[in-house]
Amino acid sequence: MIRPCRPIRVIMLLLFLVAFLLRTVPLDCQPLWRDEIDAFRFATAPWSEMLANLTRPGWNGPLYFLLLRFWVLAVGETGFALRFSSVVFGVLCVPLIYVLGCRLLGRPVAWMAALLVATSPYFVWYSQEVKMYTLVPALALLAIYALRRAVQGRGVAWWAVLTIATSLAVYMHILAALLIPVEVLLYFVWWRHARRRWRAAVVSLCSLMLPYLPLLSWQAPAAFQSRDTGFYPYTLVEMVRILIGGWALGIQPQGGPWGVVASILVASIGILCPAFAAAARAVGPTRRASSPCQGVTLEVIALLVWIVVPVSGVALISIRQPMFTDRYLIWAAPALYLLIGLGVGFVASLGRPGGGIAI
């Protein structure tokens, strides 16, 4: 178990403070826009209508609006109060990606990923909207962390956390359903640990599917229908470019194409880390005592699964009914931040004679 020492707690508190200030200082500098007003309207609808929305075909995020209703009752109806719920979950993503990063890639990479989430213009932007776009990433991070702990045999409770967090995410946003195939594939990526826990995994998957059935009953047929959705029909390449530009540089990307190229380059170094480590072993003993690239092949594959599956899923659905908007896949952005953290860690280790970054 990872037990943070006092300096780590201090640094985490500082990251918390940075993330909190970046999100709250400009929180009410702009009036609520149409989607936020709609969210408030849905949250304050009559109870009968709200409960019916939980199973209504085509309805997106019914559970979020139900939770927002209680938030409004507790804190009020001002723009600052409404948006503050997104701030809470946006800040919560910082420790969540840190603990997951520690579990997968080690503390140095986890720190870099936490710093990226804390200061990400993309996450800051959506932490200032009355929508579910910081709550869903928080639930996704919790679910994947719980899966990792569960396959390592850390107790039945983690399977329960996985099931609950994923079920909540699915009812928070329609495309969070793609988190389920991500988790199934991650189970097999981590097969070395998971093979002894297949019974618990089957029970967890069945428990996960039961609350999803009301949504699946209309989502599955609708996914194969051709219809005009009002969304622009982006190609897969365009989707990837938009996602990387947004995740790395924000809604209004700073740095233009060079910023995107730099982000892709650093993330690619992270992806190729296992190959670098294999090449170093082939050459023979090296003076470098440790490197962030050692023993991370499966973790890199897991991060790629986390990105590729939802993007490919949306691209396939969009062939018949375009529905791509970058914010719908914000819950896959932490995987890119972890890859960038791994790439930065490798580059930094090159400048340390006689030793690298310890994991």
GROMACS .gro file of C-alpha atoms in nm:
model
  359
    1MET     CA    1   0.000   0.000   0.000
    2ILE     CA    2   0.127   0.347  -0.090
    3ARG     CA    3   0.156   0.557   0.229
    4PRO     CA    4   0.238   0.921   0.155
    5CYS     CA    5   0.501   1.083   0.377
    6ARG     CA    6   0.471   1.441   0.506
    7PRO     CA    7   0.643   1.615   0.208
    8ILE     CA    8   0.412   1.432  -0.032
    9ARG     CA    9   0.109   1.548   0.166
   10VAL     CA   10   0.235   1.906   0.152
   11ILE     CA   11   0.290   1.889  -0.224
   12MET     CA   12  -0.052   1.735  -0.275
   13LEU     CA   13  -0.212   2.011  -0.069
   14LEU     CA   14  -0.033   2.269  -0.284
   15LEU     CA   15  -0.163   2.098  -0.599
   16PHE     CA   16  -0.509   2.099  -0.444
   17LEU     CA   17  -0.478   2.472  -0.379
   18VAL     CA   18  -0.354   2.547  -0.731
   19ALA     CA   19  -0.634   2.340  -0.885
   20PHE     CA   20  -0.893   2.502  -0.658
   21LEU     CA   21  -0.781   2.860  -0.728
   22LEU     CA   22  -0.759   2.809  -1.103
   23ARG     CA   23  -1.116   2.685  -1.104
   24THR     CA   24  -1.284   2.917  -0.855
   25VAL     CA   25  -1.129   3.262  -0.909
   26PRO     CA   26  -1.293   3.312  -1.252
   27LEU     CA   27  -1.596   3.094  -1.171
   28ASP     CA   28  -1.869   3.354  -1.217
   29CYS     CA   29  -1.698   3.590  -1.461
   30GLN     CA   30  -1.940   3.480  -1.735
   31PRO     CA   31  -2.317   3.428  -1.722
   32LEU     CA   32  -2.465   3.081  -1.750
   33TRP     CA   33  -2.490   2.965  -2.111
   34ARG     CA   34  -2.765   2.762  -2.278
   35ASP     CA   35  -2.649   2.412  -2.175
   36GLU     CA   36  -2.605   2.522  -1.815
   37ILE     CA   37  -2.951   2.679  -1.808
   38ASP     CA   38  -3.093   2.358  -1.953
   39ALA     CA   39  -2.915   2.158  -1.682
   40PHE     CA   40  -3.072   2.378  -1.414
   41ARG     CA   41  -3.413   2.345  -1.581
   42PHE     CA   42  -3.386   1.965  -1.598
   43ALA     CA   43  -3.270   1.952  -1.235
   44THR     CA   44  -3.570   2.148  -1.113
   45ALA     CA   45  -3.833   1.965  -1.320
   46PRO     CA   46  -4.122   1.790  -1.139
   47TRP     CA   47  -4.026   1.471  -0.957
   48SER     CA   48  -4.236   1.249  -1.181
   49GLU     CA   49  -4.059   1.381  -1.491
   50MET     CA   50  -3.713   1.343  -1.335
   51LEU     CA   51  -3.772   0.981  -1.234
   52ALA     CA   52  -3.914   0.898  -1.575
   53ASN     CA   53  -3.598   1.037  -1.739
   54LEU     CA   54  -3.391   0.758  -1.580
   55THR     CA   55  -3.525   0.515  -1.841
   56ARG     CA   56  -3.651   0.751  -2.113
   57PRO     CA   57  -3.504   0.668  -2.457
   58GLY     CA   58  -3.251   0.924  -2.578
   59TRP     CA   59  -3.220   1.098  -2.242
   60ASN     CA   60  -2.862   1.178  -2.144
   61GLY     CA   61  -2.729   1.214  -1.790
   62PRO     CA   62  -3.051   1.162  -1.591
   63LEU     CA   63  -2.870   1.083  -1.267
   64TYR     CA   64  -2.658   1.399  -1.293
   65PHE     CA   65  -2.967   1.617  -1.304
   66LEU     CA   66  -3.110   1.431  -1.006
   67LEU     CA   67  -2.792   1.497  -0.805
   68LEU     CA   68  -2.789   1.858  -0.923
   69ARG     CA   69  -3.141   1.896  -0.783
   70PHE     CA   70  -3.017   1.812  -0.433
   71TRP     CA   71  -2.716   2.040  -0.485
   72VAL     CA   72  -2.947   2.330  -0.573
   73LEU     CA   73  -3.156   2.264  -0.262
   74ALA     CA   74  -2.839   2.265  -0.049
   75VAL     CA   75  -2.643   2.563  -0.187
   76GLY     CA   76  -2.883   2.778  -0.386
   77GLU     CA   77  -2.941   2.885  -0.745
   78THR     CA   78  -2.668   3.143  -0.811
   79GLY     CA   79  -2.427   3.081  -1.098
   80PHE     CA   80  -2.133   3.045  -0.857
   81ALA     CA   81  -2.318   2.794  -0.640
   82LEU     CA   82  -2.432   2.586  -0.936
   83ARG     CA   83  -2.087   2.572  -1.093
   84PHE     CA   84  -1.911   2.493  -0.767
   85SER     CA   85  -2.025   2.130  -0.786
   86SER     CA   86  -1.811   2.090  -1.099
   87VAL     CA   87  -1.519   2.254  -0.917
   88VAL     CA   88  -1.539   1.992  -0.642
   89PHE     CA   89  -1.515   1.700  -0.883
   90GLY     CA   90  -1.256   1.875  -1.099
   91VAL     CA   91  -1.028   1.916  -0.798
   92LEU     CA   92  -1.099   1.558  -0.687
   93CYS     CA   93  -0.955   1.433  -1.017
   94VAL     CA   94  -0.609   1.549  -0.901
   95PRO     CA   95  -0.563   1.299  -0.613
   96LEU     CA   96  -0.745   1.030  -0.810
   97ILE     CA   97  -0.504   1.043  -1.102
   98TYR     CA   98  -0.215   1.059  -0.855
   99VAL     CA   99  -0.307   0.737  -0.673
  100LEU     CA  100  -0.379   0.562  -1.003
  101GLY     CA  101  -0.051   0.685  -1.149
  102CYS     CA  102   0.138   0.562  -0.845
  103ARG     CA  103  -0.025   0.222  -0.880
  104LEU     CA  104   0.056   0.193  -1.252
  105LEU     CA  105   0.372   0.391  -1.325
  106GLY     CA  106   0.525   0.518  -1.001
  107ARG     CA  107   0.529   0.843  -0.809
  108PRO     CA  108   0.730   1.067  -1.047
  109VAL     CA  109   0.492   0.996  -1.334
  110ALA     CA  110   0.194   1.029  -1.101
  111TRP     CA  111   0.312   1.374  -0.988
  112MET     CA  112   0.344   1.493  -1.345
  113ALA     CA  113  -0.002   1.361  -1.435
  114ALA     CA  114  -0.154   1.523  -1.124
  115LEU     CA  115   0.011   1.853  -1.214
  116LEU     CA  116  -0.129   1.829  -1.567
  117VAL     CA  117  -0.482   1.767  -1.439
  118ALA     CA  118  -0.452   2.046  -1.181
  119THR     CA  119  -0.344   2.302  -1.443
  120SER     CA  120  -0.507   2.160  -1.757
  121PRO     CA  121  -0.695   2.440  -1.938
  122TYR     CA  122  -0.935   2.171  -2.058
  123PHE     CA  123  -1.020   2.044  -1.710
  124VAL     CA  124  -1.028   2.397  -1.571
  125TRP     CA  125  -1.279   2.498  -1.839
  126TYR     CA  126  -1.518   2.212  -1.768
  127SER     CA  127  -1.476   2.259  -1.393
  128GLN     CA  128  -1.657   2.589  -1.448
  129GLU     CA  129  -1.967   2.450  -1.618
  130VAL     CA  130  -2.291   2.322  -1.468
  131LYS     CA  131  -2.251   1.987  -1.643
  132MET     CA  132  -2.124   1.637  -1.569
  133TYR     CA  133  -1.788   1.675  -1.744
  134THR     CA  134  -1.574   1.661  -1.430
  135LEU     CA  135  -1.791   1.414  -1.240
  136VAL     CA  136  -1.764   1.145  -1.510
  137PRO     CA  137  -1.377   1.158  -1.523
  138ALA     CA  138  -1.367   1.136  -1.143
  139LEU     CA  139  -1.586   0.825  -1.153
  140ALA     CA  140  -1.381   0.675  -1.438
  141LEU     CA  141  -1.056   0.729  -1.248
  142LEU     CA  142  -1.208   0.574  -0.936
  143ALA     CA  143  -1.344   0.276  -1.133
  144ILE     CA  144  -1.014   0.199  -1.307
  145TYR     CA  145  -0.820   0.240  -0.982
  146ALA     CA  146  -1.067   0.003  -0.814
  147LEU     CA  147  -1.023  -0.248  -1.097
  148ARG     CA  148  -0.647  -0.238  -1.058
  149ARG     CA  149  -0.672  -0.294  -0.682
  150ALA     CA  150  -0.932  -0.570  -0.732
  151VAL     CA  151  -0.728  -0.774  -0.981
  152GLN     CA  152  -0.433  -0.753  -0.744
  153GLY     CA  153  -0.643  -0.930  -0.483
  154ARG     CA  154  -0.696  -0.637  -0.249
  155GLY     CA  155  -1.042  -0.748  -0.139
  156VAL     CA  156  -1.401  -0.785  -0.252
  157ALA     CA  157  -1.470  -0.423  -0.159
  158TRP     CA  158  -1.276  -0.300  -0.463
  159TRP     CA  159  -1.498  -0.504  -0.697
  160ALA     CA  160  -1.795  -0.331  -0.534
  161VAL     CA  161  -1.634   0.011  -0.582
  162LEU     CA  162  -1.570  -0.074  -0.948
  163THR     CA  163  -1.932  -0.173  -1.003
  164ILE     CA  164  -2.080   0.128  -0.824
  165ALA     CA  165  -1.850   0.387  -0.982
  166THR     CA  166  -1.903   0.252  -1.334
  167SER     CA  167  -2.282   0.226  -1.291
  168LEU     CA  168  -2.297   0.585  -1.168
  169ALA     CA  169  -2.084   0.704  -1.461
  170VAL     CA  170  -2.313   0.534  -1.713
  171TYR     CA  171  -2.615   0.719  -1.574
  172MET     CA  172  -2.419   1.046  -1.565
  173HIS     CA  173  -2.345   1.045  -1.938
  174ILE     CA  174  -2.459   0.820  -2.219
  175LEU     CA  175  -2.110   0.762  -2.367
  176ALA     CA  176  -1.968   0.657  -2.030
  177ALA     CA  177  -2.112   0.318  -2.129
  178LEU     CA  178  -1.790   0.278  -2.331
  179LEU     CA  179  -1.611   0.255  -1.997
  180ILE     CA  180  -1.747  -0.101  -1.962
  181PRO     CA  181  -1.556  -0.249  -2.262
  182VAL     CA  182  -1.249  -0.054  -2.149
  183GLU     CA  183  -1.264  -0.226  -1.811
  184VAL     CA  184  -1.321  -0.569  -1.967
  185LEU     CA  185  -1.012  -0.527  -2.185
  186LEU     CA  186  -0.808  -0.393  -1.893
  187TYR     CA  187  -0.896  -0.707  -1.700
  188PHE     CA  188  -0.730  -0.914  -1.974
  189VAL     CA  189  -0.436  -0.674  -2.006
  190TRP     CA  190  -0.373  -0.734  -1.635
  191TRP     CA  191  -0.438  -1.107  -1.676
  192ARG     CA  192  -0.119  -1.204  -1.488
  193HIS     CA  193  -0.280  -1.065  -1.173
  194ALA     CA  194  -0.644  -1.111  -1.269
  195ARG     CA  195  -0.657  -1.478  -1.375
  196ARG     CA  196  -0.707  -1.599  -1.019
  197ARG     CA  197  -1.000  -1.363  -0.966
  198TRP     CA  198  -1.216  -1.448  -1.267
  199ARG     CA  199  -1.513  -1.551  -1.053
  200ALA     CA  200  -1.521  -1.213  -0.879
  201ALA     CA  201  -1.480  -1.043  -1.218
  202VAL     CA  202  -1.780  -1.231  -1.364
  203VAL     CA  203  -1.993  -1.143  -1.062
  204SER     CA  204  -1.885  -0.779  -1.088
  205LEU     CA  205  -1.963  -0.764  -1.462
  206CYS     CA  206  -2.307  -0.919  -1.410
  207SER     CA  207  -2.374  -0.677  -1.125
  208LEU     CA  208  -2.263  -0.394  -1.353
  209MET     CA  209  -2.488  -0.497  -1.641
  210LEU     CA  210  -2.805  -0.523  -1.431
  211PRO     CA  211  -2.841  -0.149  -1.358
  212TYR     CA  212  -2.736  -0.074  -1.717
  213LEU     CA  213  -3.010  -0.288  -1.878
  214PRO     CA  214  -3.276  -0.011  -1.873
  215LEU     CA  215  -3.044   0.210  -2.077
  216LEU     CA  216  -2.914  -0.073  -2.296
  217SER     CA  217  -3.268  -0.161  -2.402
  218TRP     CA  218  -3.286   0.156  -2.612
  219GLN     CA  219  -2.917   0.239  -2.660
  220ALA     CA  220  -2.830  -0.084  -2.844
  221PRO     CA  221  -3.096  -0.049  -3.119
  222ALA     CA  222  -3.039   0.326  -3.146
  223ALA     CA  223  -2.665   0.280  -3.198
  224PHE     CA  224  -2.725   0.115  -3.539
  225GLN     CA  225  -2.984   0.356  -3.672
  226SER     CA  226  -2.902   0.620  -3.933
  227ARG     CA  227  -3.032   0.960  -3.830
  228ASP     CA  228  -2.954   1.329  -3.841
  229THR     CA  229  -2.818   1.428  -3.500
  230GLY     CA  230  -2.710   1.784  -3.577
  231PHE     CA  231  -2.344   1.699  -3.510
  232TYR     CA  232  -2.075   1.754  -3.771
  233PRO     CA  233  -1.960   1.422  -3.931
  234TYR     CA  234  -1.594   1.428  -3.830
  235THR     CA  235  -1.352   1.167  -3.960
  236LEU     CA  236  -1.153   0.957  -3.714
  237VAL     CA  237  -0.836   1.157  -3.788
  238GLU     CA  238  -1.020   1.483  -3.720
  239MET     CA  239  -1.156   1.342  -3.394
  240VAL     CA  240  -0.808   1.246  -3.276
  241ARG     CA  241  -0.666   1.586  -3.368
  242ILE     CA  242  -0.945   1.769  -3.186
  243LEU     CA  243  -0.916   1.549  -2.877
  244ILE     CA  244  -0.539   1.580  -2.845
  245GLY     CA  245  -0.552   1.954  -2.905
  246GLY     CA  246  -0.825   2.000  -2.645
  247TRP     CA  247  -0.689   1.763  -2.381
  248ALA     CA  248  -0.336   1.898  -2.405
  249LEU     CA  249  -0.393   2.267  -2.479
  250GLY     CA  250  -0.751   2.353  -2.384
  251ILE     CA  251  -1.074   2.461  -2.554
  252GLN     CA  252  -0.893   2.749  -2.721
  253PRO     CA  253  -0.556   2.581  -2.788
  254GLN     CA  254  -0.247   2.789  -2.718
  255GLY     CA  255   0.054   2.710  -2.933
  256GLY     CA  256  -0.141   2.611  -3.243
  257PRO     CA  257  -0.027   2.302  -3.435
  258TRP     CA  258   0.316   2.310  -3.269
  259GLY     CA  259   0.156   2.263  -2.929
  260VAL     CA  260  -0.032   1.959  -3.059
  261VAL     CA  261   0.284   1.821  -3.219
  262ALA     CA  262   0.479   1.866  -2.893
  263SER     CA  263   0.206   1.689  -2.695
  264ILE     CA  264   0.198   1.399  -2.941
  265LEU     CA  265   0.578   1.375  -2.934
  266VAL     CA  266   0.603   1.356  -2.555
  267ALA     CA  267   0.311   1.110  -2.532
  268SER     CA  268   0.475   0.899  -2.805
  269ILE     CA  269   0.795   0.885  -2.600
  270GLY     CA  270   0.584   0.754  -2.313
  271ILE     CA  271   0.425   0.492  -2.541
  272LEU     CA  272   0.769   0.383  -2.667
  273CYS     CA  273   0.919   0.367  -2.318
  274PRO     CA  274   0.901  -0.016  -2.304
  275ALA     CA  275   1.087  -0.033  -2.637
  276PHE     CA  276   1.357   0.199  -2.500
  277ALA     CA  277   1.394  -0.021  -2.194
  278ALA     CA  278   1.417  -0.335  -2.409
  279ALA     CA  279   1.683  -0.172  -2.627
  280ALA     CA  280   1.884  -0.075  -2.318
  281ARG     CA  281   1.871  -0.434  -2.190
  282ALA     CA  282   1.983  -0.564  -2.531
  283VAL     CA  283   2.285  -0.334  -2.531
  284GLY     CA  284   2.390  -0.464  -2.191
  285PRO     CA  285   2.443  -0.326  -1.841
  286THR     CA  286   2.406   0.047  -1.814
  287ARG     CA  287   2.507   0.299  -1.555
  288ARG     CA  288   2.147   0.405  -1.515
  289ALA     CA  289   2.016   0.245  -1.197
  290SER     CA  290   1.650   0.287  -1.281
  291SER     CA  291   1.423   0.436  -1.542
  292PRO     CA  292   1.053   0.513  -1.565
  293CYS     CA  293   1.048   0.279  -1.866
  294GLN     CA  294   1.122  -0.036  -1.668
  295GLY     CA  295   0.837  -0.284  -1.634
  296VAL     CA  296   0.559  -0.065  -1.773
  297THR     CA  297   0.469  -0.247  -2.097
  298LEU     CA  298   0.129  -0.368  -1.976
  299GLU     CA  299   0.052  -0.033  -1.817
  300VAL     CA  300   0.120   0.148  -2.145
  301ILE     CA  301  -0.109  -0.097  -2.324
  302ALA     CA  302  -0.375  -0.032  -2.058
  303LEU     CA  303  -0.351   0.343  -2.115
  304LEU     CA  304  -0.379   0.297  -2.492
  305VAL     CA  305  -0.689   0.081  -2.442
  306TRP     CA  306  -0.834   0.357  -2.224
  307ILE     CA  307  -0.796   0.603  -2.515
  308VAL     CA  308  -0.849   0.388  -2.824
  309VAL     CA  309  -1.168   0.205  -2.721
  310PRO     CA  310  -1.391   0.509  -2.652
  311VAL     CA  311  -1.258   0.706  -2.950
  312SER     CA  312  -1.309   0.408  -3.183
  313GLY     CA  313  -1.652   0.344  -3.034
  314VAL     CA  314  -1.769   0.698  -3.102
  315ALA     CA  315  -1.617   0.687  -3.452
  316LEU     CA  316  -1.809   0.366  -3.533
  317ILE     CA  317  -2.138   0.503  -3.400
  318SER     CA  318  -2.080   0.828  -3.589
  319ILE     CA  319  -2.072   0.646  -3.922
  320ARG     CA  320  -2.453   0.623  -3.907
  321GLN     CA  321  -2.533   0.900  -3.662
  322PRO     CA  322  -2.265   1.163  -3.598
  323MET     CA  323  -2.234   1.234  -3.225
  324PHE     CA  324  -1.873   1.337  -3.169
  325THR     CA  325  -1.804   1.624  -2.933
  326ASP     CA  326  -1.469   1.627  -2.756
  327ARG     CA  327  -1.615   1.689  -2.410
  328TYR     CA  328  -1.812   1.362  -2.432
  329LEU     CA  329  -1.481   1.174  -2.405
  330ILE     CA  330  -1.316   1.387  -2.139
  331TRP     CA  331  -1.299   1.080  -1.912
  332ALA     CA  332  -1.030   0.931  -2.143
  333ALA     CA  333  -0.805   1.239  -2.114
  334PRO     CA  334  -0.628   1.118  -1.792
  335ALA     CA  335  -0.474   0.834  -1.995
  336LEU     CA  336  -0.304   1.091  -2.220
  337TYR     CA  337  -0.179   1.285  -1.917
  338LEU     CA  338  -0.026   0.967  -1.774
  339LEU     CA  339   0.146   0.892  -2.106
  340ILE     CA  340   0.281   1.248  -2.121
  341GLY     CA  341   0.400   1.211  -1.762
  342LEU     CA  342   0.581   0.891  -1.857
  343GLY     CA  343   0.742   1.062  -2.157
  344VAL     CA  344   0.856   1.359  -1.947
  345GLY     CA  345   0.990   1.118  -1.685
  346PHE     CA  346   1.198   0.934  -1.944
  347VAL     CA  347   1.341   1.254  -2.093
  348ALA     CA  348   1.423   1.384  -1.745
  349SER     CA  349   1.598   1.057  -1.655
  350LEU     CA  350   1.835   1.100  -1.950
  351GLY     CA  351   1.994   1.398  -1.778
  352ARG     CA  352   2.072   1.211  -1.456
  353PRO     CA  353   2.416   1.051  -1.478
  354GLY     CA  354   2.447   0.724  -1.295
  355GLY     CA  355   2.081   0.694  -1.224
  356GLY     CA  356   1.731   0.761  -1.344
  357ILE     CA  357   1.400   0.840  -1.194
  358ALA     CA  358   1.313   0.587  -0.931
  359ILE     CA  359   0.969   0.436  -0.948
   0.00000   0.00000   0.00000
